[in-house]
Short mmCIF file of C-alpha atoms in Angstrom, two decimals:
data_model
loop_
_atom_site.label_atom_id
_atom_site.label_comp_id
_atom_site.label_asym_id
_atom_site.label_seq_id
_atom_site.Cartn_x
_atom_site.Cartn_y
_atom_site.Cartn_z
CA MET E 1 136.20 179.84 -84.72
CA SER E 2 138.24 182.22 -82.50
CA ARG E 3 138.65 185.28 -84.68
CA THR E 4 138.72 188.85 -83.36
CA MET E 5 137.77 191.91 -85.40
CA ILE E 6 139.72 195.11 -84.74
CA ASN E 7 138.83 198.20 -86.78
CA GLY E 8 137.28 196.08 -89.54
CA LYS E 9 140.16 193.59 -89.82
CA PHE E 10 140.21 190.00 -88.55
CA PHE E 11 142.94 188.52 -86.37
CA GLU E 12 143.40 185.20 -84.60
CA PHE E 13 142.49 185.58 -80.92
CA ASP E 14 145.32 183.25 -79.92
CA TRP E 15 147.81 185.30 -81.95
CA LEU E 16 146.62 188.47 -80.24
CA SER E 17 146.78 186.85 -76.79
CA ASP E 18 150.47 185.92 -76.89
CA PRO E 19 152.27 188.45 -74.62
CA GLU E 20 155.60 187.57 -76.29
CA ASN E 21 154.26 188.41 -79.77
CA SER E 22 155.69 191.88 -80.43
CA SER E 23 153.49 192.44 -83.51
CA ALA E 24 150.32 191.64 -81.56
CA GLN E 25 151.44 193.84 -78.64
CA LYS E 26 152.06 196.73 -81.02
CA LEU E 27 148.61 196.31 -82.59
CA LEU E 28 146.88 196.24 -79.20
CA ARG E 29 148.88 199.25 -78.01
CA ILE E 30 147.80 201.27 -81.08
CA HIS E 31 144.11 200.50 -80.45
CA HIS E 32 144.27 200.66 -76.66
CA GLN E 33 142.53 204.04 -76.38
CA SER E 34 140.38 203.69 -79.53
CA THR E 35 136.64 204.39 -79.29
CA VAL E 36 135.96 201.45 -81.63
CA ARG E 37 136.01 198.26 -79.58
CA PRO E 38 137.31 194.91 -80.81
CA THR E 39 134.71 192.18 -81.27
CA CYS E 40 134.97 188.45 -80.68
CA CYS E 41 133.60 186.52 -83.67
CA CYS E 42 133.20 183.11 -82.02
CA LEU E 43 129.48 183.11 -82.97
CA SER E 44 127.47 184.90 -85.64
CA ASP E 45 124.38 186.08 -83.72
CA SER E 46 123.71 189.66 -82.59
CA ARG E 47 124.55 189.31 -78.87
CA ASN E 48 127.13 191.71 -77.48
CA ARG E 49 130.63 190.26 -77.72
CA GLU E 50 132.55 193.54 -77.69
CA LEU E 51 135.95 193.45 -76.03
CA VAL E 52 138.24 195.93 -74.33
CA ILE E 53 142.03 196.18 -74.54
CA ARG E 54 143.62 196.32 -71.10
CA LYS E 55 147.16 196.65 -69.80
CA ARG E 56 148.60 194.54 -67.01
CA TYR E 57 152.19 193.37 -67.49
CA SER E 58 151.30 193.35 -71.21
CA PHE E 59 148.34 194.36 -73.38
CA PHE E 60 145.50 191.83 -73.52
CA LEU E 61 141.88 191.44 -74.61
CA ALA E 62 139.07 191.13 -72.06
CA LYS E 63 135.31 190.74 -72.33
CA LEU E 64 132.88 193.38 -71.11
CA PRO E 65 131.21 192.70 -67.75
CA GLY E 66 128.12 190.52 -68.03
CA THR E 67 128.84 189.30 -71.58
CA GLY E 68 130.55 186.00 -70.75
CA LYS E 69 127.48 183.90 -71.57
CA ASN E 70 127.24 185.49 -75.03
CA HIS E 71 130.37 183.67 -76.21
CA ALA E 72 130.61 180.11 -77.49
CA GLU E 73 131.36 177.65 -74.72
CA TRP E 74 134.69 176.70 -76.30
CA CYS E 75 135.73 180.37 -76.48
CA GLU E 76 138.31 181.48 -73.91
CA LEU E 77 136.08 184.45 -73.05
CA TYR E 78 133.05 182.32 -72.17
CA SER E 79 131.87 182.41 -68.55
CA ALA E 80 128.88 180.39 -67.45
CA ASN E 81 128.11 181.96 -64.10
CA GLU E 82 128.80 185.68 -64.15
CA THR E 83 125.29 186.33 -62.85
CA SER E 84 123.91 182.95 -61.82
CA SER E 85 124.45 180.92 -58.68
CA THR E 86 126.54 177.77 -58.77
CA ALA E 87 126.42 174.32 -57.29
CA ASN E 88 128.08 175.65 -54.15
CA GLY E 89 125.04 177.81 -53.48
CA GLY E 90 126.82 181.13 -53.90
CA SER E 91 125.32 184.00 -55.88
CA THR E 92 128.69 185.63 -56.65
CA PRO E 93 131.12 183.87 -59.04
CA ALA E 94 134.25 182.27 -57.66
CA ILE E 95 136.39 184.04 -60.27
CA ILE E 96 135.89 187.80 -60.61
CA ASP E 97 137.82 189.73 -63.27
CA GLN E 98 138.60 193.14 -61.77
CA GLY E 99 140.54 194.44 -64.74
CA ASP E 100 144.06 194.54 -63.37
CA THR E 101 143.55 191.55 -61.09
CA LEU E 102 141.61 188.32 -60.79
CA ASN E 103 139.87 187.84 -57.46
CA ILE E 104 139.42 184.13 -56.75
CA ASN E 105 137.59 182.36 -53.95
CA ILE E 106 138.76 178.81 -53.21
CA LYS E 107 137.28 176.10 -51.00
CA SER E 108 140.46 175.35 -49.09
CA TYR E 109 141.41 176.83 -45.72
CA LEU E 110 144.38 179.20 -45.94
CA ASP E 111 144.50 180.89 -42.56
CA VAL E 112 144.34 178.13 -39.95
CA ALA E 113 145.74 174.62 -39.77
CA VAL E 114 142.44 172.84 -39.24
CA ASN E 115 142.03 169.55 -37.44
CA LEU E 116 141.70 167.24 -40.43
CA ARG E 117 139.83 164.67 -38.35
CA LYS E 118 136.93 167.11 -38.46
CA PHE E 119 137.37 167.62 -42.21
CA PRO E 120 138.03 164.22 -43.80
CA ASP E 121 137.81 165.73 -47.29
CA GLY E 122 141.21 167.30 -46.68
CA GLY E 123 140.73 170.78 -45.28
CA ASN E 124 137.98 172.10 -47.54
CA SER E 125 135.71 174.93 -46.53
CA THR E 126 132.44 176.06 -48.06
CA GLN E 127 133.43 179.66 -47.22
CA GLY E 128 129.83 180.60 -46.45
CA CYS E 129 127.03 180.77 -49.00
CA SER E 130 127.39 184.34 -50.32
CA ARG E 131 130.01 183.41 -52.92
CA SER E 132 130.82 180.27 -54.86
CA ALA E 133 134.28 178.73 -54.62
CA ILE E 134 136.57 176.61 -56.77
CA THR E 135 138.79 173.72 -55.70
CA LEU E 136 142.58 173.81 -55.65
CA LEU E 137 142.48 171.92 -58.95
CA GLY E 138 140.33 174.72 -60.36
CA LEU E 139 142.93 177.23 -59.18
CA LEU E 140 145.63 175.22 -60.96
CA ASN E 141 143.53 175.27 -64.13
CA VAL E 142 143.16 179.06 -63.89
CA SER E 143 146.89 179.47 -63.31
CA LEU E 144 147.93 177.29 -66.25
CA GLN E 145 145.44 178.98 -68.58
CA LYS E 146 146.44 182.51 -67.59
CA ALA E 147 150.10 181.52 -67.97
CA ARG E 148 149.27 179.94 -71.38
CA ILE E 149 150.81 176.60 -70.41
CA ASN E 150 147.80 174.91 -72.07
CA PHE E 151 148.93 176.30 -75.47
CA TRP E 152 151.45 174.68 -77.76
CA SER E 153 153.16 176.25 -80.76
CA PRO E 154 155.60 174.38 -83.02
CA LYS E 155 157.60 177.63 -83.19
CA ARG E 156 158.92 177.03 -79.65
CA GLN E 157 162.73 176.89 -79.78
CA PHE E 158 163.16 174.83 -76.61
CA GLU E 159 161.28 172.07 -74.85
CA ARG E 160 159.45 173.08 -71.70
CA THR E 161 160.89 172.40 -68.28
CA PHE E 162 159.22 172.93 -64.94
CA ASN E 163 161.29 176.12 -64.65
CA THR E 164 159.33 177.42 -67.66
CA VAL E 165 156.06 176.65 -65.88
CA HIS E 166 157.46 178.28 -62.72
CA LYS E 167 158.41 181.47 -64.57
CA ASN E 168 155.06 181.88 -66.33
CA VAL E 169 152.84 180.96 -63.38
CA THR E 170 154.71 183.17 -60.90
CA ALA E 171 154.38 186.08 -63.36
CA ILE E 172 150.59 185.85 -63.54
CA ALA E 173 150.32 185.13 -59.78
CA GLU E 174 151.22 188.79 -59.18
CA ASN E 175 147.80 189.70 -60.53
CA ILE E 176 145.68 187.14 -58.65
CA VAL E 177 144.16 187.80 -55.23
CA ILE E 178 142.90 184.89 -53.08
CA GLY E 179 141.03 186.06 -50.02
CA LYS E 180 142.99 189.13 -48.96
CA ARG E 181 146.40 187.82 -50.04
CA ARG E 182 148.18 187.96 -53.35
CA PHE E 183 148.69 184.54 -54.86
CA SER E 184 152.36 185.39 -55.46
CA ASP E 185 152.90 185.89 -51.71
CA MET E 186 151.84 182.35 -50.87
CA LEU E 187 152.87 180.45 -54.04
CA MET E 188 155.87 178.13 -53.90
CA MET E 189 157.10 176.03 -56.86
CA PRO E 190 160.34 174.01 -56.52
CA ARG E 191 162.75 174.94 -59.30
CA TRP E 192 166.22 174.05 -60.59
CA GLU E 193 169.00 176.33 -59.33
CA ARG E 194 172.40 175.57 -60.95
CA ASP E 195 172.78 172.06 -59.45
CA LYS E 196 170.76 169.60 -57.40
CA VAL E 197 172.36 170.34 -54.05
CA ASN E 198 171.84 174.08 -54.46
CA SER E 199 168.31 173.52 -55.78
CA LEU E 200 167.27 171.46 -52.75
CA GLN E 201 168.76 174.05 -50.39
CA GLN E 202 167.16 177.04 -52.12
CA ASN E 203 163.73 175.40 -52.44
CA ARG E 204 163.73 174.39 -48.78
CA GLN E 205 164.53 177.96 -47.76
CA VAL E 206 161.77 179.39 -49.96
CA LEU E 207 159.17 176.93 -48.67
CA PHE E 208 160.08 177.56 -45.04
CA LYS E 209 159.88 181.32 -45.63
CA LYS E 210 156.46 181.00 -47.31
CA THR E 211 155.19 179.02 -44.30
CA SER E 212 156.89 181.13 -41.63
CA LYS E 213 153.71 182.77 -40.32
CA SER E 214 151.88 180.58 -37.85
CA GLY E 215 148.54 179.38 -39.19
CA LYS E 216 149.17 180.76 -42.70
CA ALA E 217 149.32 178.34 -45.62
CA ALA E 218 151.57 178.34 -48.64
CA ILE E 219 150.19 177.00 -51.90
CA VAL E 220 152.73 174.57 -53.36
CA ILE E 221 152.74 173.37 -56.99
CA GLY E 222 155.19 170.69 -58.06
CA ILE E 223 155.85 167.37 -59.80
CA VAL E 224 155.01 164.36 -57.63
CA ASN E 225 157.85 161.82 -57.44
CA ARG E 226 156.96 159.86 -54.28
CA TRP E 227 153.81 158.69 -52.53
CA VAL E 228 155.01 157.25 -49.21
CA LYS E 229 152.72 155.51 -46.73
CA SER E 230 153.75 155.96 -43.11
CA LYS E 231 155.04 152.83 -41.36
CA LYS E 232 153.15 153.82 -38.23
CA GLU E 233 149.82 152.14 -37.57
CA ASN E 234 147.03 154.34 -38.93
CA GLY E 235 149.72 156.66 -40.23
CA GLY E 236 149.33 159.21 -43.00
CA VAL E 237 150.98 159.65 -46.38
CA GLY E 238 154.09 161.63 -47.30
CA VAL E 239 154.08 163.34 -50.71
CA GLY E 240 157.45 163.94 -52.36
CA LEU E 241 157.95 166.64 -54.99
CA ASP E 242 160.85 167.04 -57.42
CA LEU E 243 163.66 169.24 -56.06
CA LEU E 244 162.15 169.35 -52.59
CA ASP E 245 163.87 167.23 -49.94
CA ASN E 246 161.09 167.53 -47.34
CA LEU E 247 158.11 165.18 -47.54
CA LEU E 248 154.73 166.94 -47.22
CA TRP E 249 152.56 164.90 -44.84
CA MET E 250 148.84 164.22 -44.95
CA SER E 251 146.78 162.94 -42.05
CA PRO E 252 145.29 159.43 -42.44
CA GLU E 253 141.82 160.90 -43.04
CA ALA E 254 143.05 163.33 -45.69
CA ALA E 255 145.12 160.58 -47.32
CA VAL E 256 142.09 158.27 -47.59
CA ALA E 257 139.99 161.04 -49.18
CA THR E 258 142.79 161.90 -51.63
CA GLU E 259 143.38 158.29 -52.64
CA GLN E 260 139.66 157.85 -53.29
CA SER E 261 139.57 160.94 -55.51
CA PHE E 262 142.89 160.49 -57.35
CA SER E 263 143.69 156.76 -57.22
CA GLN E 264 144.38 156.52 -60.97
CA LEU E 265 146.76 159.49 -60.99
CA ILE E 266 148.60 158.23 -57.90
CA SER E 267 149.21 154.92 -59.72
CA GLU E 268 150.81 156.88 -62.61
CA VAL E 269 153.40 158.77 -60.53
CA LYS E 270 156.33 156.63 -61.77
CA LYS E 271 155.32 156.51 -65.46
CA THR E 272 158.01 158.02 -67.68
CA ASP E 273 155.80 159.47 -70.44
CA ARG E 274 153.94 161.92 -68.19
CA TYR E 275 154.06 163.97 -65.01
CA ILE E 276 151.60 164.17 -62.15
CA LEU E 277 151.36 167.72 -60.82
CA ALA E 278 150.23 168.42 -57.27
CA ILE E 279 148.76 171.64 -55.94
CA CYS E 280 148.39 171.70 -52.18
CA THR E 281 148.01 173.98 -49.19
CA VAL E 282 150.89 173.50 -46.77
CA PHE E 283 151.16 174.55 -43.12
CA ARG E 284 154.34 174.32 -41.03
CA SER E 285 154.95 173.63 -37.38
CA GLY E 286 158.68 173.65 -36.66
CA GLU E 287 160.22 171.30 -39.23
CA CYS E 288 156.94 169.47 -39.93
CA LEU E 289 155.14 170.35 -43.17
CA THR E 290 151.46 169.36 -43.27
CA ILE E 291 149.14 169.25 -46.28
CA GLY E 292 145.72 170.73 -45.61
CA ASP E 293 144.20 170.10 -49.05
CA ILE E 294 145.54 168.69 -52.33
CA GLY E 295 144.61 168.25 -55.99
CA LEU E 296 146.41 166.20 -58.67
CA MET E 297 146.65 166.72 -62.43
CA ARG E 298 148.09 164.61 -65.26
CA VAL E 299 150.23 166.46 -67.84
CA ASN E 300 152.41 165.27 -70.71
CA LYS E 301 156.17 165.88 -70.80
CA GLN E 302 155.58 169.38 -72.20
CA PHE E 303 153.18 170.12 -69.31
CA ILE E 304 150.01 170.12 -71.45
CA PRO E 305 147.16 169.01 -69.12
CA VAL E 306 145.37 165.85 -70.26
CA ASP E 307 142.34 164.10 -68.80
CA SER E 308 143.12 160.56 -69.96
CA SER E 309 145.79 158.36 -71.52
CA TYR E 310 143.97 158.76 -74.84
CA GLU E 311 144.31 162.54 -74.59
CA LEU E 312 147.98 162.04 -73.73
CA GLN E 313 148.44 160.16 -77.02
CA ILE E 314 146.78 162.97 -78.98
CA ALA E 315 148.75 165.76 -77.27
CA ASP E 316 152.03 163.93 -77.93
CA LYS E 317 151.09 163.22 -81.55
CA LEU E 318 150.10 166.86 -82.17
CA ILE E 319 153.46 168.00 -80.81
CA ALA E 320 155.35 165.38 -82.85
CA GLU E 321 153.57 166.56 -86.01
CA GLN E 322 154.40 170.19 -85.18
CA ARG E 323 150.82 171.36 -84.83
CA ALA E 324 149.55 174.43 -82.97
CA PHE E 325 146.80 173.73 -80.45
CA ARG E 326 145.43 174.48 -77.01
CA LYS E 327 143.85 172.38 -74.31
CA PRO E 328 140.71 174.12 -72.95
CA LEU E 329 140.70 173.98 -69.17
CA ARG E 330 137.58 173.79 -67.04
CA LEU E 331 137.43 176.83 -64.78
CA GLU E 332 133.90 176.77 -63.41
CA ARG E 333 130.89 175.26 -65.21
CA ASP E 334 131.29 174.72 -68.96
CA ASP E 335 129.08 172.26 -70.79
CA TYR E 336 130.67 172.01 -74.24
CA LEU E 337 134.43 172.29 -73.85
CA PRO E 338 136.26 170.26 -76.53
CA ASP E 339 139.21 168.11 -75.54
CA PHE E 340 141.57 170.19 -77.72
CA VAL E 341 141.31 173.05 -80.22
CA LEU E 342 143.51 172.86 -83.33
CA LEU E 343 144.70 176.38 -84.21
CA ASP E 344 146.58 176.04 -87.50
CA CYS E 345 143.82 175.13 -89.99
CA GLU E 346 141.83 177.48 -92.22
CA THR E 347 139.34 177.58 -89.33
CA ASP E 348 139.95 176.32 -85.81
CA TRP E 349 138.83 172.73 -85.22
CA ALA E 350 137.35 171.25 -82.07
CA MET E 351 138.96 167.90 -81.25
CA GLU E 352 137.09 165.20 -79.32
CA ILE E 353 138.25 161.85 -77.97
CA PHE E 354 135.27 159.64 -77.11
CA GLY E 355 136.90 156.94 -75.02
CA ILE E 356 133.87 155.27 -73.39
CA ILE E 357 131.61 152.88 -75.32
CA ASN E 358 129.29 151.12 -72.82
CA ASP E 359 127.84 154.05 -70.90
CA GLN E 360 124.49 155.25 -72.22
CA GLU E 361 124.65 158.56 -70.38
CA TYR E 362 128.12 159.22 -71.83
CA LEU E 363 126.95 158.30 -75.35
CA ALA E 364 123.95 160.63 -75.03
CA ARG E 365 126.30 163.37 -73.94
CA LYS E 366 128.48 162.65 -76.97
CA GLU E 367 125.52 163.14 -79.31
CA GLN E 368 124.61 166.41 -77.57
CA LYS E 369 128.13 167.71 -78.10
CA LEU E 370 128.23 166.74 -81.76
CA ALA E 371 124.80 168.33 -82.29
CA TYR E 372 126.09 171.54 -80.64
CA TYR E 373 129.04 171.63 -83.04
CA ARG E 374 126.78 171.10 -86.06
CA GLU E 375 124.33 173.77 -84.90
CA HIS E 376 127.12 176.33 -84.48
CA HIS E 377 129.01 175.30 -87.65
CA ILE E 378 132.10 174.23 -85.70
CA SER E 379 134.41 171.80 -87.48
CA CYS E 380 135.06 168.77 -85.30
CA TRP E 381 137.72 166.06 -85.53
CA GLN E 382 136.86 162.99 -83.46
CA TRP E 383 138.40 159.70 -82.39
CA SER E 384 136.62 156.76 -80.73
CA PRO E 385 139.42 154.39 -79.59
CA GLY E 386 136.88 151.70 -78.64
CA ASP E 387 135.76 151.50 -82.29
CA ASP E 388 139.16 151.98 -83.95
CA GLU E 389 142.47 152.06 -82.11
CA ASN E 390 144.11 153.86 -85.06
CA ILE E 391 144.18 157.63 -84.65
CA PRO E 392 142.53 159.36 -87.65
CA PRO E 393 144.66 161.87 -89.61
CA PHE E 394 144.51 165.41 -88.28
CA PRO E 395 142.88 168.18 -90.38
CA SER E 396 145.16 169.82 -92.93
CA LEU E 397 147.25 172.87 -92.20
CA LYS E 398 146.12 176.16 -93.72
CA GLN E 399 147.92 176.93 -96.94
CA SER E 400 150.04 179.74 -95.48
CA ASP E 401 151.59 177.28 -92.99
CA ILE E 402 152.51 174.62 -95.57
#
């Protein structure tokens, strides 16, 4: 399902894409200057799916310009809108791969602390109509995918901590440009530094430094631990993040819009079997830290993103059974992304959790997805909790892994 052919031999795309895999890095280095290009074998038709081997902080595979639509929609190299306009009206994609860097256009204001009474959606901007834009949540999806946080391998020696996420995301942020600024210059993620007192002090200093320029936002990513309503009449909401002693404050209008969009996730902040991640733009005036825009994401305790409590069960069970998998993340417009992809079978399996039973539009969409898998000969494991609360057995491991 995600095989790559290099010089007549087949390799797992996910194996090749691991920057810490010394064997894969050696193979890509050997073929870096070769005139014979690698080929993605996600589908079997004759469309061009040739790849190039590029070097950033490590060797990696990239698609040729304009070929994103030729890949299967579950393939990591698929791109729906390389040449077409999007729902935002723009003719240029929000995410542009420039080889050494990703250039990303986001909807949120980054350069001025806007009056949120004029922008009740929380500081969003359409950024004109010449280019499409993604939300902050889309930016978080891009970051986690590029940092490979959405992958899980049973060969990991240690459980993930937020410091692991911090390390991997800050590494890839060096190669992302948002507007005219490098993502790494504005990114702040609270992290553990020796002990709690030192951690709080260090994180406060970093955040204040990142927001030191008047009218310039930092982009903060962290684990939500508090959602505090102001005691003042018509007051806003303070958002607390792990290892950050300053509350980040939203205006009443922004708070209302956020609670309408993310009410379920806000109610899960205190649950012990998951984390709620926040990504937000933060402006500072003196000691006051103000959120311009915010997005929330549910992840399990190993920081695998999940879209529902059912997906949380599956992610946890896959990890408990020592399976290798990835969670496809929606970057722009993808119609047939599976919920998970199982990577350790003879062929990769799409995994689908169909959690809704009384919605005709949802059920029609389910049949379209299953028909797509059949048409493209994609093996699919599925679970419908409304029909049977027992999780079906997962597909068998390939023989070499038993």
